[in-house]
């Protein structure tokens, strides 16, 4: 009986020694219900540490993501470890701070989970205050560029596109105008006449009829004279009266149309060389006619 009591007493002493040597982990939540944005405090405390290292999640890793940490401080003296986290929640509802493992030396302990209720205490008519005071930040050129660079680049892109549009529009308009000018139209007609091979076939009557029609149509468009309905001599007289054609070009027109009239009435039989020369003369006349218009414009301006 005495031996049994001694064994019980010894076991109690060993248990008490173990308890005194063991670390004690506390966690405290000061408030279980807080208002929106109201600061709350969560504490973790370990006693009887005996210089052992403590392993906890880092800053902004301990609380759930919708908890905004205000401050996070840690103090230890080798025997006591305390971590105090001040936080606020800006969303209504019930939230949980889960239990998590705390490493103490080679051992692991676990905290107690907590539930916290966040309520909106605002009443109708209450004055609204900022949760945090506004902060003034000095901005330099680099900050403004970082904020507005895409707007600037977009504006520059629009301006460049508009400039490109108007330049191309002007360019193509000029090209269309040049392509549709009487000179270019007539030169294309002369090229088609050339490809028919009427000169090589010695079909001088068909050649001069078409060459005369092309010449008259060009004079009508370029000099604004009714060349398609006037007789050759009447046409030449009107061109002289208008003074819109140079003497050189007038001579070419007169010779070509006059020779065409003779050919049509079988009074002339031109050679291949003559037809080649007349074709080249009309082509040159068409190309040089622009000088007549420039001179006429200058004369009117004076």
PDB file of C-alpha atoms in Angstrom:
ATOM      1  CA  UNK A   1       0.000   0.000   0.000  1.00  0.00           C
ATOM      2  CA  UNK A   2       2.843   2.394   0.880  1.00  0.00           C
ATOM      3  CA  UNK A   3       4.685   1.473  -2.338  1.00  0.00           C
ATOM      4  CA  UNK A   4       1.527   2.206  -4.413  1.00  0.00           C
ATOM      5  CA  UNK A   5       1.167   5.672  -2.875  1.00  0.00           C
ATOM      6  CA  UNK A   6       4.817   6.435  -3.575  1.00  0.00           C
ATOM      7  CA  UNK A   7       4.405   5.480  -7.228  1.00  0.00           C
ATOM      8  CA  UNK A   8       1.317   7.691  -7.543  1.00  0.00           C
ATOM      9  CA  UNK A   9       3.136  10.621  -5.945  1.00  0.00           C
ATOM     10  CA  UNK A  10       6.114  10.153  -8.264  1.00  0.00           C
ATOM     11  CA  UNK A  11       3.842  10.081 -11.349  1.00  0.00           C
ATOM     12  CA  UNK A  12       2.158  13.288 -10.215  1.00  0.00           C
ATOM     13  CA  UNK A  13       5.540  14.980  -9.784  1.00  0.00           C
ATOM     14  CA  UNK A  14       6.618  13.872 -13.279  1.00  0.00           C
ATOM     15  CA  UNK A  15       3.319  15.118 -14.768  1.00  0.00           C
ATOM     16  CA  UNK A  16       3.660  18.450 -12.966  1.00  0.00           C
ATOM     17  CA  UNK A  17       7.243  18.802 -14.208  1.00  0.00           C
ATOM     18  CA  UNK A  18       6.120  18.069 -17.774  1.00  0.00           C
ATOM     19  CA  UNK A  19       3.345  20.633 -17.531  1.00  0.00           C
ATOM     20  CA  UNK A  20       5.726  23.245 -16.154  1.00  0.00           C
ATOM     21  CA  UNK A  21       8.199  22.565 -18.987  1.00  0.00           C
ATOM     22  CA  UNK A  22       5.540  22.576 -21.764  1.00  0.00           C
ATOM     23  CA  UNK A  23       4.732  25.689 -23.778  1.00  0.00           C
ATOM     24  CA  UNK A  24       1.326  27.307 -23.474  1.00  0.00           C
ATOM     25  CA  UNK A  25      -0.322  28.728 -26.660  1.00  0.00           C
ATOM     26  CA  UNK A  26      -3.071  31.327 -26.370  1.00  0.00           C
ATOM     27  CA  UNK A  27      -5.042  33.162 -29.039  1.00  0.00           C
ATOM     28  CA  UNK A  28      -7.393  36.014 -28.213  1.00  0.00           C
ATOM     29  CA  UNK A  29     -10.043  37.873 -30.246  1.00  0.00           C
ATOM     30  CA  UNK A  30     -11.024  40.981 -28.324  1.00  0.00           C
ATOM     31  CA  UNK A  31     -14.348  41.510 -30.149  1.00  0.00           C
ATOM     32  CA  UNK A  32     -16.648  39.027 -31.792  1.00  0.00           C
ATOM     33  CA  UNK A  33     -18.863  41.718 -33.356  1.00  0.00           C
ATOM     34  CA  UNK A  34     -17.492  44.871 -35.010  1.00  0.00           C
ATOM     35  CA  UNK A  35     -18.836  47.651 -37.211  1.00  0.00           C
ATOM     36  CA  UNK A  36     -17.784  48.179 -40.803  1.00  0.00           C
ATOM     37  CA  UNK A  37     -14.233  49.526 -40.810  1.00  0.00           C
ATOM     38  CA  UNK A  38     -13.959  49.379 -37.004  1.00  0.00           C
ATOM     39  CA  UNK A  39     -10.458  48.301 -35.853  1.00  0.00           C
ATOM     40  CA  UNK A  40     -10.264  44.929 -34.090  1.00  0.00           C
ATOM     41  CA  UNK A  41      -7.349  43.088 -32.486  1.00  0.00           C
ATOM     42  CA  UNK A  42      -6.281  39.450 -32.771  1.00  0.00           C
ATOM     43  CA  UNK A  43      -3.485  38.213 -30.439  1.00  0.00           C
ATOM     44  CA  UNK A  44      -1.329  35.109 -30.348  1.00  0.00           C
ATOM     45  CA  UNK A  45       0.695  34.458 -27.166  1.00  0.00           C
ATOM     46  CA  UNK A  46       3.067  31.651 -26.246  1.00  0.00           C
ATOM     47  CA  UNK A  47       4.448  31.286 -22.718  1.00  0.00           C
ATOM     48  CA  UNK A  48       7.268  29.143 -21.324  1.00  0.00           C
ATOM     49  CA  UNK A  49       9.007  29.337 -24.687  1.00  0.00           C
ATOM     50  CA  UNK A  50      12.446  28.394 -23.333  1.00  0.00           C
ATOM     51  CA  UNK A  51      14.173  30.170 -26.249  1.00  0.00           C
ATOM     52  CA  UNK A  52      12.619  27.937 -28.914  1.00  0.00           C
ATOM     53  CA  UNK A  53      11.957  29.479 -32.347  1.00  0.00           C
ATOM     54  CA  UNK A  54       8.370  30.181 -33.389  1.00  0.00           C
ATOM     55  CA  UNK A  55       7.118  29.624 -36.948  1.00  0.00           C
ATOM     56  CA  UNK A  56       4.016  31.557 -38.052  1.00  0.00           C
ATOM     57  CA  UNK A  57       2.652  32.763 -41.412  1.00  0.00           C
ATOM     58  CA  UNK A  58       4.145  36.107 -42.501  1.00  0.00           C
ATOM     59  CA  UNK A  59       2.603  39.547 -42.635  1.00  0.00           C
ATOM     60  CA  UNK A  60      -0.702  39.723 -44.551  1.00  0.00           C
ATOM     61  CA  UNK A  61      -0.761  35.919 -44.669  1.00  0.00           C
ATOM     62  CA  UNK A  62      -2.322  35.109 -41.320  1.00  0.00           C
ATOM     63  CA  UNK A  63      -5.839  36.543 -41.746  1.00  0.00           C
ATOM     64  CA  UNK A  64      -8.327  35.907 -44.593  1.00  0.00           C
ATOM     65  CA  UNK A  65      -7.898  38.023 -47.729  1.00  0.00           C
ATOM     66  CA  UNK A  66     -10.904  40.314 -47.034  1.00  0.00           C
ATOM     67  CA  UNK A  67      -9.408  41.390 -43.681  1.00  0.00           C
ATOM     68  CA  UNK A  68      -7.335  44.546 -44.133  1.00  0.00           C
ATOM     69  CA  UNK A  69      -4.414  44.581 -41.726  1.00  0.00           C
ATOM     70  CA  UNK A  70      -3.713  47.939 -40.050  1.00  0.00           C
ATOM     71  CA  UNK A  71      -0.675  46.843 -38.057  1.00  0.00           C
ATOM     72  CA  UNK A  72       1.190  43.614 -37.298  1.00  0.00           C
ATOM     73  CA  UNK A  73       3.732  43.592 -34.444  1.00  0.00           C
ATOM     74  CA  UNK A  74       5.723  40.815 -32.761  1.00  0.00           C
ATOM     75  CA  UNK A  75       7.506  40.866 -29.371  1.00  0.00           C
ATOM     76  CA  UNK A  76       9.536  38.098 -27.681  1.00  0.00           C
ATOM     77  CA  UNK A  77      11.963  37.823 -24.762  1.00  0.00           C
ATOM     78  CA  UNK A  78      12.953  34.184 -25.085  1.00  0.00           C
ATOM     79  CA  UNK A  79      10.285  32.953 -22.663  1.00  0.00           C
ATOM     80  CA  UNK A  80       7.224  34.757 -24.017  1.00  0.00           C
ATOM     81  CA  UNK A  81       6.162  35.340 -27.618  1.00  0.00           C
ATOM     82  CA  UNK A  82       3.323  37.681 -28.546  1.00  0.00           C
ATOM     83  CA  UNK A  83       2.009  38.748 -31.939  1.00  0.00           C
ATOM     84  CA  UNK A  84      -0.662  41.452 -32.128  1.00  0.00           C
ATOM     85  CA  UNK A  85      -2.550  42.090 -35.358  1.00  0.00           C
ATOM     86  CA  UNK A  86      -4.906  45.051 -35.710  1.00  0.00           C
ATOM     87  CA  UNK A  87      -7.307  44.779 -38.622  1.00  0.00           C
ATOM     88  CA  UNK A  88     -10.554  46.068 -40.081  1.00  0.00           C
ATOM     89  CA  UNK A  89     -13.206  44.551 -42.355  1.00  0.00           C
ATOM     90  CA  UNK A  90     -15.080  46.627 -44.935  1.00  0.00           C
ATOM     91  CA  UNK A  91     -17.699  44.044 -45.898  1.00  0.00           C
ATOM     92  CA  UNK A  92     -20.806  43.020 -43.981  1.00  0.00           C
ATOM     93  CA  UNK A  93     -21.265  39.404 -42.958  1.00  0.00           C
ATOM     94  CA  UNK A  94     -19.894  36.623 -40.759  1.00  0.00           C
ATOM     95  CA  UNK A  95     -16.264  35.696 -41.270  1.00  0.00           C
ATOM     96  CA  UNK A  96     -13.972  33.071 -39.806  1.00  0.00           C
ATOM     97  CA  UNK A  97     -10.376  33.239 -38.701  1.00  0.00           C
ATOM     98  CA  UNK A  98      -9.443  29.589 -39.179  1.00  0.00           C
ATOM     99  CA  UNK A  99      -7.254  27.538 -36.886  1.00  0.00           C
ATOM    100  CA  UNK A 100      -3.662  27.227 -38.092  1.00  0.00           C
ATOM    101  CA  UNK A 101      -0.507  25.448 -37.060  1.00  0.00           C
ATOM    102  CA  UNK A 102       2.156  27.202 -34.968  1.00  0.00           C
ATOM    103  CA  UNK A 103       5.633  25.721 -34.971  1.00  0.00           C
ATOM    104  CA  UNK A 104       7.422  25.878 -31.590  1.00  0.00           C
ATOM    105  CA  UNK A 105      10.835  24.411 -31.952  1.00  0.00           C
ATOM    106  CA  UNK A 106      10.348  20.892 -33.301  1.00  0.00           C
ATOM    107  CA  UNK A 107       6.755  20.709 -32.061  1.00  0.00           C
ATOM    108  CA  UNK A 108       3.528  21.971 -33.609  1.00  0.00           C
ATOM    109  CA  UNK A 109       0.514  23.430 -31.839  1.00  0.00           C
ATOM    110  CA  UNK A 110      -2.779  24.607 -33.252  1.00  0.00           C
ATOM    111  CA  UNK A 111      -4.769  27.799 -32.573  1.00  0.00           C
ATOM    112  CA  UNK A 112      -8.473  28.061 -31.902  1.00  0.00           C
ATOM    113  CA  UNK A 113     -10.740  29.244 -34.794  1.00  0.00           C
ATOM    114  CA  UNK A 114     -12.858  32.372 -34.297  1.00  0.00           C
ATOM    115  CA  UNK A 115     -15.962  33.730 -35.933  1.00  0.00           C
ATOM    116  CA  UNK A 116     -16.465  37.481 -36.249  1.00  0.00           C
ATOM    117  CA  UNK A 117     -19.609  39.351 -37.293  1.00  0.00           C
ATOM    118  CA  UNK A 118     -19.292  42.597 -39.241  1.00  0.00           C
ATOM    119  CA  UNK A 119     -22.360  44.851 -39.141  1.00  0.00           C
ATOM    120  CA  UNK A 120     -23.317  48.168 -40.686  1.00  0.00           C
ATOM    121  CA  UNK A 121     -24.150  50.593 -37.884  1.00  0.00           C
ATOM    122  CA  UNK A 122     -24.875  53.564 -40.150  1.00  0.00           C
ATOM    123  CA  UNK A 123     -28.320  55.162 -39.799  1.00  0.00           C
ATOM    124  CA  UNK A 124     -30.263  57.194 -42.337  1.00  0.00           C
ATOM    125  CA  UNK A 125     -29.140  60.801 -42.182  1.00  0.00           C
ATOM    126  CA  UNK A 126     -25.739  60.020 -40.643  1.00  0.00           C
ATOM    127  CA  UNK A 127     -22.863  62.097 -41.914  1.00  0.00           C
ATOM    128  CA  UNK A 128     -20.500  60.036 -44.001  1.00  0.00           C
ATOM    129  CA  UNK A 129     -16.793  60.223 -43.216  1.00  0.00           C
ATOM    130  CA  UNK A 130     -13.913  58.739 -45.124  1.00  0.00           C
ATOM    131  CA  UNK A 131     -12.639  55.521 -43.635  1.00  0.00           C
ATOM    132  CA  UNK A 132      -9.118  56.696 -44.347  1.00  0.00           C
ATOM    133  CA  UNK A 133      -7.957  60.275 -44.808  1.00  0.00           C
ATOM    134  CA  UNK A 134      -7.106  61.362 -48.326  1.00  0.00           C
ATOM    135  CA  UNK A 135      -3.423  61.434 -49.085  1.00  0.00           C
ATOM    136  CA  UNK A 136      -1.793  63.972 -51.332  1.00  0.00           C
ATOM    137  CA  UNK A 137       0.748  62.502 -53.689  1.00  0.00           C
ATOM    138  CA  UNK A 138       3.214  64.634 -55.629  1.00  0.00           C
ATOM    139  CA  UNK A 139       3.181  63.600 -59.284  1.00  0.00           C
ATOM    140  CA  UNK A 140       6.015  64.219 -61.713  1.00  0.00           C
ATOM    141  CA  UNK A 141       6.126  63.984 -65.506  1.00  0.00           C
ATOM    142  CA  UNK A 142       6.825  60.248 -65.402  1.00  0.00           C
ATOM    143  CA  UNK A 143       3.699  59.658 -63.291  1.00  0.00           C
ATOM    144  CA  UNK A 144       1.494  61.646 -65.668  1.00  0.00           C
ATOM    145  CA  UNK A 145       2.999  59.816 -68.642  1.00  0.00           C
ATOM    146  CA  UNK A 146       2.319  56.457 -66.969  1.00  0.00           C
ATOM    147  CA  UNK A 147      -1.319  57.427 -66.347  1.00  0.00           C
ATOM    148  CA  UNK A 148      -2.135  59.044 -69.677  1.00  0.00           C
ATOM    149  CA  UNK A 149       0.358  57.551 -72.151  1.00  0.00           C
ATOM    150  CA  UNK A 150      -2.246  55.302 -73.838  1.00  0.00           C
ATOM    151  CA  UNK A 151      -4.600  58.247 -74.361  1.00  0.00           C
ATOM    152  CA  UNK A 152      -1.739  60.275 -75.849  1.00  0.00           C
ATOM    153  CA  UNK A 153      -0.658  57.412 -78.096  1.00  0.00           C
ATOM    154  CA  UNK A 154      -4.251  56.831 -79.228  1.00  0.00           C
ATOM    155  CA  UNK A 155      -4.670  60.539 -80.022  1.00  0.00           C
ATOM    156  CA  UNK A 156      -1.413  60.546 -82.007  1.00  0.00           C
ATOM    157  CA  UNK A 157      -2.503  57.427 -83.879  1.00  0.00           C
ATOM    158  CA  UNK A 158      -5.826  59.055 -84.796  1.00  0.00           C
ATOM    159  CA  UNK A 159      -4.055  62.225 -85.973  1.00  0.00           C
ATOM    160  CA  UNK A 160      -1.598  60.196 -88.077  1.00  0.00           C
ATOM    161  CA  UNK A 161      -4.429  58.171 -89.604  1.00  0.00           C
ATOM    162  CA  UNK A 162      -6.351  61.339 -90.451  1.00  0.00           C
ATOM    163  CA  UNK A 163      -3.286  62.920 -92.068  1.00  0.00           C
ATOM    164  CA  UNK A 164      -2.617  59.715 -93.993  1.00  0.00           C
ATOM    165  CA  UNK A 165      -6.247  59.574 -95.100  1.00  0.00           C
ATOM    166  CA  UNK A 166      -6.273  63.136 -96.465  1.00  0.00           C
ATOM    167  CA  UNK A 167      -2.864  62.723 -98.137  1.00  0.00           C
ATOM    168  CA  UNK A 168      -3.899  59.501 -99.840  1.00  0.00           C
ATOM    169  CA  UNK A 169      -7.270  60.961-100.760  1.00  0.00           C
ATOM    170  CA  UNK A 170      -5.605  63.951-102.387  1.00  0.00           C
ATOM    171  CA  UNK A 171      -3.093  61.704-104.129  1.00  0.00           C
ATOM    172  CA  UNK A 172      -5.716  59.361-105.578  1.00  0.00           C
ATOM    173  CA  UNK A 173      -7.964  62.247-106.558  1.00  0.00           C
ATOM    174  CA  UNK A 174      -5.098  63.744-108.490  1.00  0.00           C
ATOM    175  CA  UNK A 175      -4.365  60.397-110.096  1.00  0.00           C
ATOM    176  CA  UNK A 176      -8.018  59.939-111.060  1.00  0.00           C
ATOM    177  CA  UNK A 177      -8.162  63.463-112.385  1.00  0.00           C
ATOM    178  CA  UNK A 178      -5.022  62.919-114.395  1.00  0.00           C
ATOM    179  CA  UNK A 179      -6.311  59.621-115.709  1.00  0.00           C
ATOM    180  CA  UNK A 180      -9.635  61.206-116.678  1.00  0.00           C
ATOM    181  CA  UNK A 181      -8.043  64.281-118.293  1.00  0.00           C
ATOM    182  CA  UNK A 182      -8.737  64.859-122.036  1.00  0.00           C
ATOM    183  CA  UNK A 183      -5.060  64.324-122.831  1.00  0.00           C
ATOM    184  CA  UNK A 184      -4.887  60.891-121.197  1.00  0.00           C
ATOM    185  CA  UNK A 185      -8.220  59.830-122.647  1.00  0.00           C
ATOM    186  CA  UNK A 186      -7.098  60.835-126.141  1.00  0.00           C
ATOM    187  CA  UNK A 187      -3.690  59.168-125.786  1.00  0.00           C
ATOM    188  CA  UNK A 188      -5.428  55.901-124.885  1.00  0.00           C
ATOM    189  CA  UNK A 189      -7.661  56.231-127.923  1.00  0.00           C
ATOM    190  CA  UNK A 190      -4.625  56.817-130.140  1.00  0.00           C
ATOM    191  CA  UNK A 191      -2.973  53.719-128.680  1.00  0.00           C
ATOM    192  CA  UNK A 192      -6.046  51.642-129.537  1.00  0.00           C
ATOM    193  CA  UNK A 193      -5.972  53.066-133.070  1.00  0.00           C
ATOM    194  CA  UNK A 194      -2.319  52.109-133.337  1.00  0.00           C
ATOM    195  CA  UNK A 195      -3.039  48.527-132.312  1.00  0.00           C
ATOM    196  CA  UNK A 196      -5.628  48.108-135.085  1.00  0.00           C
ATOM    197  CA  UNK A 197      -2.763  48.092-137.624  1.00  0.00           C
ATOM    198  CA  UNK A 198      -4.602  50.250-140.168  1.00  0.00           C
ATOM    199  CA  UNK A 199      -1.323  51.850-141.273  1.00  0.00           C
ATOM    200  CA  UNK A 200       0.326  48.501-141.949  1.00  0.00           C
ATOM    201  CA  UNK A 201      -2.783  47.319-143.805  1.00  0.00           C
ATOM    202  CA  UNK A 202      -2.741  50.537-145.914  1.00  0.00           C
ATOM    203  CA  UNK A 203      -6.345  51.151-144.911  1.00  0.00           C
ATOM    204  CA  UNK A 204      -5.732  54.867-145.039  1.00  0.00           C
ATOM    205  CA  UNK A 205      -9.385  55.887-145.357  1.00  0.00           C
ATOM    206  CA  UNK A 206     -10.418  54.155-142.090  1.00  0.00           C
ATOM    207  CA  UNK A 207      -7.243  55.390-140.455  1.00  0.00           C
ATOM    208  CA  UNK A 208      -7.813  59.070-141.270  1.00  0.00           C
ATOM    209  CA  UNK A 209     -11.518  58.957-140.453  1.00  0.00           C
ATOM    210  CA  UNK A 210     -10.773  57.616-136.940  1.00  0.00           C
ATOM    211  CA  UNK A 211      -7.738  59.886-136.501  1.00  0.00           C
ATOM    212  CA  UNK A 212      -9.861  62.915-137.447  1.00  0.00           C
ATOM    213  CA  UNK A 213     -12.671  61.897-135.048  1.00  0.00           C
ATOM    214  CA  UNK A 214     -10.183  61.465-132.200  1.00  0.00           C
ATOM    215  CA  UNK A 215      -8.610  64.869-132.947  1.00  0.00           C
ATOM    216  CA  UNK A 216     -11.985  66.654-133.105  1.00  0.00           C
ATOM    217  CA  UNK A 217     -13.185  65.039-129.856  1.00  0.00           C
ATOM    218  CA  UNK A 218      -9.988  66.115-128.141  1.00  0.00           C
ATOM    219  CA  UNK A 219     -10.333  69.725-129.345  1.00  0.00           C
ATOM    220  CA  UNK A 220     -13.913  69.764-128.091  1.00  0.00           C
ATOM    221  CA  UNK A 221     -12.876  68.584-124.609  1.00  0.00           C
ATOM    222  CA  UNK A 222      -9.622  70.521-124.304  1.00  0.00           C
ATOM    223  CA  UNK A 223     -10.462  73.820-125.986  1.00  0.00           C
ATOM    224  CA  UNK A 224     -14.245  73.798-125.511  1.00  0.00           C
ATOM    225  CA  UNK A 225     -14.964  74.283-129.196  1.00  0.00           C
ATOM    226  CA  UNK A 226     -17.706  72.384-131.044  1.00  0.00           C
ATOM    227  CA  UNK A 227     -15.158  70.624-133.228  1.00  0.00           C
ATOM    228  CA  UNK A 228     -17.424  67.623-133.834  1.00  0.00           C
ATOM    229  CA  UNK A 229     -19.990  69.655-135.844  1.00  0.00           C
ATOM    230  CA  UNK A 230     -17.839  72.302-137.548  1.00  0.00           C
ATOM    231  CA  UNK A 231     -16.248  71.975-140.956  1.00  0.00           C
ATOM    232  CA  UNK A 232     -12.465  72.001-140.987  1.00  0.00           C
ATOM    233  CA  UNK A 233     -12.071  75.603-142.130  1.00  0.00           C
ATOM    234  CA  UNK A 234     -14.752  76.865-139.750  1.00  0.00           C
ATOM    235  CA  UNK A 235     -13.068  75.006-136.879  1.00  0.00           C
ATOM    236  CA  UNK A 236      -9.657  76.527-137.670  1.00  0.00           C
ATOM    237  CA  UNK A 237     -11.170  80.019-137.914  1.00  0.00           C
ATOM    238  CA  UNK A 238     -12.877  79.645-134.548  1.00  0.00           C
ATOM    239  CA  UNK A 239      -9.679  78.425-132.925  1.00  0.00           C
ATOM    240  CA  UNK A 240      -7.883  81.484-134.320  1.00  0.00           C
ATOM    241  CA  UNK A 241     -10.616  83.804-133.100  1.00  0.00           C
ATOM    242  CA  UNK A 242     -10.506  82.286-129.597  1.00  0.00           C
ATOM    243  CA  UNK A 243      -6.716  82.540-129.523  1.00  0.00           C
ATOM    244  CA  UNK A 244      -6.516  79.442-127.365  1.00  0.00           C
ATOM    245  CA  UNK A 245      -4.215  77.401-129.569  1.00  0.00           C
ATOM    246  CA  UNK A 246      -0.641  78.075-130.598  1.00  0.00           C
ATOM    247  CA  UNK A 247       0.270  78.587-134.256  1.00  0.00           C
ATOM    248  CA  UNK A 248       2.271  75.384-134.247  1.00  0.00           C
ATOM    249  CA  UNK A 249      -0.619  73.296-132.926  1.00  0.00           C
ATOM    250  CA  UNK A 250      -3.083  75.093-135.192  1.00  0.00           C
ATOM    251  CA  UNK A 251      -0.939  74.124-138.189  1.00  0.00           C
ATOM    252  CA  UNK A 252      -0.888  70.467-137.107  1.00  0.00           C
ATOM    253  CA  UNK A 253      -4.662  70.356-136.631  1.00  0.00           C
ATOM    254  CA  UNK A 254      -5.286  72.067-139.966  1.00  0.00           C
ATOM    255  CA  UNK A 255      -3.009  69.700-141.919  1.00  0.00           C
ATOM    256  CA  UNK A 256      -4.352  66.524-140.308  1.00  0.00           C
ATOM    257  CA  UNK A 257      -8.031  67.421-140.728  1.00  0.00           C
ATOM    258  CA  UNK A 258      -7.501  68.771-144.239  1.00  0.00           C
ATOM    259  CA  UNK A 259      -5.655  65.634-145.312  1.00  0.00           C
ATOM    260  CA  UNK A 260      -8.379  63.517-143.758  1.00  0.00           C
ATOM    261  CA  UNK A 261     -11.016  65.371-145.800  1.00  0.00           C
ATOM    262  CA  UNK A 262      -9.043  64.715-148.988  1.00  0.00           C
ATOM    263  CA  UNK A 263      -8.643  61.032-148.168  1.00  0.00           C
ATOM    264  CA  UNK A 264     -12.370  60.609-147.432  1.00  0.00           C
ATOM    265  CA  UNK A 265     -13.302  62.044-150.823  1.00  0.00           C
ATOM    266  CA  UNK A 266     -10.638  59.940-152.619  1.00  0.00           C
ATOM    267  CA  UNK A 267      -8.600  62.951-153.643  1.00  0.00           C
ATOM    268  CA  UNK A 268      -5.453  61.880-151.780  1.00  0.00           C
ATOM    269  CA  UNK A 269      -3.588  58.603-151.307  1.00  0.00           C
ATOM    270  CA  UNK A 270      -1.063  59.031-148.439  1.00  0.00           C
ATOM    271  CA  UNK A 271       1.887  56.745-147.993  1.00  0.00           C
ATOM    272  CA  UNK A 272       2.748  54.695-144.923  1.00  0.00           C
ATOM    273  CA  UNK A 273       5.398  57.275-144.024  1.00  0.00           C
ATOM    274  CA  UNK A 274       2.842  60.092-144.253  1.00  0.00           C
ATOM    275  CA  UNK A 275       0.364  58.232-142.054  1.00  0.00           C
ATOM    276  CA  UNK A 276       3.090  57.509-139.478  1.00  0.00           C
ATOM    277  CA  UNK A 277       4.060  61.186-139.488  1.00  0.00           C
ATOM    278  CA  UNK A 278       0.463  62.370-139.069  1.00  0.00           C
ATOM    279  CA  UNK A 279      -0.136  59.929-136.219  1.00  0.00           C
ATOM    280  CA  UNK A 280       2.986  61.154-134.401  1.00  0.00           C
ATOM    281  CA  UNK A 281       2.014  64.796-135.028  1.00  0.00           C
ATOM    282  CA  UNK A 282      -1.429  64.324-133.420  1.00  0.00           C
ATOM    283  CA  UNK A 283       0.131  62.529-130.464  1.00  0.00           C
ATOM    284  CA  UNK A 284       2.618  65.380-129.948  1.00  0.00           C
ATOM    285  CA  UNK A 285      -0.157  67.957-130.304  1.00  0.00           C
ATOM    286  CA  UNK A 286      -2.169  66.231-127.571  1.00  0.00           C
ATOM    287  CA  UNK A 287       0.813  66.148-125.212  1.00  0.00           C
ATOM    288  CA  UNK A 288       1.758  69.797-125.825  1.00  0.00           C
ATOM    289  CA  UNK A 289      -1.780  71.193-125.723  1.00  0.00           C
ATOM    290  CA  UNK A 290      -1.483  71.819-121.995  1.00  0.00           C
ATOM    291  CA  UNK A 291       0.914  74.671-122.801  1.00  0.00           C
ATOM    292  CA  UNK A 292      -1.855  76.379-124.789  1.00  0.00           C
ATOM    293  CA  UNK A 293      -4.151  76.251-121.764  1.00  0.00           C
ATOM    294  CA  UNK A 294      -1.447  77.562-119.441  1.00  0.00           C
ATOM    295  CA  UNK A 295      -0.746  80.449-121.810  1.00  0.00           C
ATOM    296  CA  UNK A 296      -4.460  81.206-122.116  1.00  0.00           C
ATOM    297  CA  UNK A 297      -4.835  81.265-118.319  1.00  0.00           C
ATOM    298  CA  UNK A 298      -1.846  83.589-117.999  1.00  0.00           C
ATOM    299  CA  UNK A 299      -3.246  85.864-120.668  1.00  0.00           C
ATOM    300  CA  UNK A 300      -6.617  86.102-118.899  1.00  0.00           C
ATOM    301  CA  UNK A 301      -4.950  86.810-115.532  1.00  0.00           C
ATOM    302  CA  UNK A 302      -2.985  89.663-117.083  1.00  0.00           C
TER     303      UNK A 302
END
